C-alpha positions as CSV (number, residue, x, y, z in Angstrom):
1,C,13.0,2.8,-44.5
2,L,10.9,0.6,-46.8
3,H,7.8,1.5,-44.9
4,E,8.5,5.2,-45.5
5,C,9.1,4.6,-49.2
6,K,5.8,2.8,-49.5
7,L,4.0,5.6,-47.8
8,G,5.5,8.1,-50.3
9,R,5.2,6.1,-53.4
10,T,2.2,7.9,-54.8
11,A,3.8,11.3,-54.4
12,L,7.0,10.0,-55.9
13,L,5.2,8.5,-58.9
14,I,3.3,11.8,-59.5
15,W,6.3,14.1,-59.3
16,T,8.5,11.7,-61.3
17,A,5.9,11.3,-64.0
18,A,5.2,15.0,-64.2
19,I,8.8,16.0,-64.5
20,S,9.6,13.2,-67.0
21,F,6.6,14.1,-69.2
22,M,7.6,17.8,-69.3
23,L,11.1,16.9,-70.2
24,L,9.9,14.6,-73.0
25,V,7.6,17.3,-74.4
26,C,10.3,19.9,-74.1
27,L,12.8,17.9,-76.1
28,L,10.3,16.9,-78.7
29,M,10.0,20.7,-79.5
30,F,13.7,20.9,-80.3
31,P,13.6,19.9,-84.0
32,E,11.2,22.8,-84.7
33,M,13.2,25.3,-82.7
34,K,16.4,24.1,-84.4
35,G,15.1,25.3,-87.7
36,Q,14.8,28.8,-86.3
37,V,18.1,28.8,-84.4
38,D,19.4,32.2,-85.5
39,T,16.2,34.1,-84.7
40,V,15.7,32.3,-81.4
41,T,19.3,32.6,-80.2
42,D,19.5,36.3,-81.0
43,M,16.1,37.0,-79.4
44,F,17.0,35.3,-76.2
45,A,20.5,36.6,-76.0
46,N,19.2,40.2,-76.2
47,M,16.6,40.2,-73.5
48,G,18.8,41.9,-71.0
49,G,18.4,40.8,-67.4
50,F,15.9,38.1,-68.3
51,S,18.5,36.4,-70.5
52,A,21.1,36.6,-67.7
53,A,18.7,35.3,-65.1
54,F,18.0,32.1,-67.0
55,G,21.4,31.6,-68.7
56,M,20.0,32.3,-72.2
57,D,22.9,34.4,-73.1
58,R,25.5,31.7,-72.5
59,V,24.4,28.8,-74.6
60,N,23.6,28.0,-78.2
61,F,19.9,27.1,-78.8
62,G,20.9,25.5,-82.1
63,E,22.6,22.7,-80.2
64,A,20.5,20.0,-78.4
65,M,22.6,20.3,-75.2
66,G,22.3,24.1,-75.2
67,F,18.5,23.8,-75.6
68,Y,18.3,21.1,-73.0
69,A,20.4,23.2,-70.5
70,V,18.0,26.2,-70.6
71,E,14.6,24.8,-71.4
72,C,14.9,21.5,-69.6
73,G,17.2,22.8,-66.9
74,N,14.3,24.8,-65.5
75,I,12.1,21.7,-65.4
76,L,14.8,19.7,-63.6
77,G,14.8,22.4,-61.0
78,I,11.3,21.4,-60.0
79,G,12.8,18.3,-58.4
80,G,14.2,20.6,-55.7
81,F,10.7,21.4,-54.6
82,F,9.9,17.7,-54.3
83,A,13.1,17.2,-52.3
84,A,12.0,20.0,-50.0
85,L,8.6,18.3,-49.4
86,L,10.3,15.0,-48.6
87,G,12.8,16.5,-46.2
88,V,10.6,18.9,-44.3
89,G,7.8,16.3,-43.7
90,A,10.0,13.3,-42.8
91,L,10.2,13.9,-39.0
92,A,7.4,16.5,-38.5
93,K,4.7,14.3,-39.8
94,E,5.0,11.9,-36.8
95,E,3.8,14.6,-34.5
96,K,1.3,16.1,-37.0
97,D,-0.3,12.8,-37.6
98,R,0.0,11.8,-33.9
99,T,1.9,8.6,-34.7
100,A,5.1,9.4,-32.8
101,E,4.0,7.5,-29.7
102,F,3.4,4.3,-31.6
103,L,6.7,4.7,-33.5
104,L,8.9,5.4,-30.5
105,T,7.5,2.5,-28.5
106,H,9.2,0.1,-30.8
107,P,12.6,-1.3,-29.7
108,V,14.6,1.1,-31.9
109,S,16.6,4.2,-30.9
110,R,15.7,7.6,-32.0
111,A,18.9,7.8,-33.9
112,S,17.9,4.8,-35.9
113,V,14.5,6.3,-36.6
114,V,16.1,9.5,-37.9
115,F,18.6,7.5,-40.0
116,Q,15.9,5.3,-41.6
117,K,13.8,8.3,-42.5
118,L,16.8,10.1,-44.0
119,L,17.6,7.0,-46.0
120,A,14.1,6.9,-47.3
121,V,14.2,10.5,-48.4
122,L,17.5,10.0,-50.2
123,G,16.3,6.8,-51.7
124,Q,13.2,8.4,-53.2
125,I,15.3,11.2,-54.6
126,A,17.6,8.6,-56.2
127,V,14.8,6.7,-57.8
128,M,13.2,9.9,-59.2
129,N,16.5,10.9,-60.8
130,L,17.2,7.5,-62.3
131,V,13.9,7.6,-64.1
132,I,14.4,11.2,-65.2
133,V,17.8,10.4,-66.7
134,G,16.4,7.4,-68.5
135,V,13.5,9.5,-70.0
136,S,15.9,12.2,-71.0
137,I,18.2,9.8,-72.8
138,L,15.1,8.3,-74.6
139,S,14.0,11.8,-75.5
140,F,17.4,12.6,-77.1
141,T,17.1,9.4,-79.1
142,M,13.6,10.2,-80.3
143,V,14.6,13.5,-81.8
144,G,17.7,12.0,-83.4
145,E,20.3,14.0,-81.3
146,T,23.5,12.7,-79.8
147,V,23.9,13.0,-76.1
148,M,26.9,15.1,-75.0
149,W,27.6,12.7,-72.2
150,K,30.0,14.7,-70.1
151,D,27.7,17.8,-70.0
152,F,24.6,15.6,-69.6
153,L,25.9,13.7,-66.6
154,L,27.4,16.7,-64.9
155,L,24.1,18.5,-65.3
156,H,22.1,15.7,-63.8
157,L,24.7,15.2,-61.0
158,A,24.4,18.8,-60.1
159,Y,20.6,18.6,-59.8
160,L,20.9,15.4,-57.8
161,L,23.3,17.2,-55.4
162,L,20.9,20.2,-55.3
163,Q,18.0,17.9,-54.3
164,I,20.1,16.2,-51.6
165,E,21.2,19.5,-50.2
166,I,17.6,20.9,-50.1
167,A,16.2,17.7,-48.7
168,C,18.8,17.6,-45.9
169,V,18.4,21.2,-44.9
170,C,14.7,20.7,-44.8
171,F,15.2,17.5,-42.9
172,G,17.0,19.5,-40.3
173,L,14.2,21.9,-40.1
174,S,11.7,19.0,-39.8
175,A,13.1,18.1,-36.4
176,F,11.9,21.5,-35.1
177,L,8.5,21.5,-36.7
178,K,5.1,20.2,-35.6
179,R,2.6,21.9,-37.9
180,G,2.6,23.5,-41.3
181,S,5.8,21.9,-42.5
182,L,4.9,21.6,-46.2
183,G,4.6,25.3,-46.6
184,V,8.0,25.8,-45.0
185,G,9.6,23.4,-47.4
186,I,8.1,24.9,-50.5
187,G,8.9,28.4,-49.3
188,L,12.5,27.6,-48.6
189,A,13.0,26.0,-52.0
190,A,11.4,29.0,-53.7
191,V,13.7,31.4,-51.8
192,F,16.8,29.4,-52.9
193,Y,15.5,29.5,-56.5
194,F,15.0,33.3,-56.6
195,M,18.3,33.9,-54.8
196,N,20.1,32.4,-57.8
197,I,18.0,34.4,-60.3
198,I,18.9,37.6,-58.4
199,A,22.6,36.6,-58.2
200,N,22.6,36.1,-62.0
201,I,21.0,39.5,-62.7
202,S,23.0,41.7,-60.3
203,D,26.8,41.5,-59.5
204,K,26.0,43.1,-56.1
205,A,24.0,40.0,-55.1
206,D,26.8,37.6,-56.1
207,F,27.1,36.5,-52.4
208,L,23.8,34.8,-52.8
209,R,25.5,32.1,-54.9
210,Y,27.1,30.9,-51.7
211,V,23.7,30.3,-50.1
212,S,21.6,28.9,-52.9
213,P,22.1,25.4,-54.2
214,F,20.7,26.5,-57.6
215,A,23.9,28.4,-58.1
216,Y,26.0,25.2,-58.7
217,A,23.2,23.6,-60.6
218,D,22.9,26.5,-63.1
219,A,22.5,24.4,-66.3
220,A,23.8,27.2,-68.7
221,D,27.0,27.5,-66.6
222,I,27.6,23.8,-66.6
223,V,27.1,23.3,-70.3
224,A,29.0,26.4,-71.3
225,G,32.0,25.6,-68.9
226,H,31.8,21.8,-69.2
227,A,32.4,21.6,-65.4
228,L,30.8,22.0,-62.0
229,D,31.7,24.8,-59.7
230,L,33.4,22.6,-57.1
231,P,33.8,25.1,-54.3
232,L,30.0,25.7,-54.4
233,V,29.4,22.0,-54.6
234,F,31.5,21.3,-51.5
235,L,29.8,24.2,-49.7
236,G,26.4,22.7,-50.6
237,L,27.5,19.3,-49.3
238,G,28.6,21.0,-46.1
239,Y,25.1,22.5,-45.7
240,A,23.6,19.1,-46.4
241,A,25.7,17.4,-43.7
242,A,24.9,20.2,-41.3
243,G,21.2,19.8,-41.9
244,A,21.3,16.1,-41.4
245,G,23.5,16.5,-38.3
246,I,21.1,19.0,-36.7
247,A,18.2,16.6,-37.3
248,F,20.0,13.8,-35.4
249,I,21.0,16.1,-32.5
250,K,17.6,17.8,-32.2
251,Y,15.3,14.8,-32.6
252,C,17.3,12.6,-30.2
253,K,16.8,15.2,-27.5
254,K,13.3,16.5,-28.5
255,D,10.3,16.1,-26.3
256,V,8.1,14.5,-29.0
257,A,4.4,15.2,-28.7
258,S,2.2,12.1,-29.2
């Protein structure tokens, strides 16, 4: 587990720094936007499908938390792509880099290998989120705004669960892959993201909310309703458990190329 974390520390640092920096810059823009609240709110609320797609019609841009939900919520969603990369490459890279033979000759079971890799993936996601939460709180302090703790923590919890779900689903896929795994991970995360946008725009596509983890991490919904959509959250956790379970079953029976 620690070895995997060390190997991925550079990517973790880059992704965490990039997301944190964008959040900081975004929130530093709020005081200027706050002075134009009526114009900005009316403009975003009347952009039709575009407003609905990104939740701009459900929050007040004059409030720091409303601004954070829409503007910074989209930035937080980038973490889902990093989670996809972590998950989809965890098992596949051993065959891609031809290190499987060395790894599996050690006196450890395949189940232990899978568990340690999954733990490393989840650990890196946890570290990234802790840093991001800290930077966000600092950013609120810098602009002189009070953090609405319930909405703030629910929002970050939702994105943490989103990343765990995407990582675990991609982790399950990783057990089947040998080559080109990174493109698969990014592609799947992108599909999930656009599924939620389509569901927000069209009522006929509402069923997509039961597939995309971005549905229960919709920042505008969380801040406007002050709660998570628990049925969707539990469904997402079910998908995560299924992905992890499939990884264990497949990898323990797989003929691993060396």
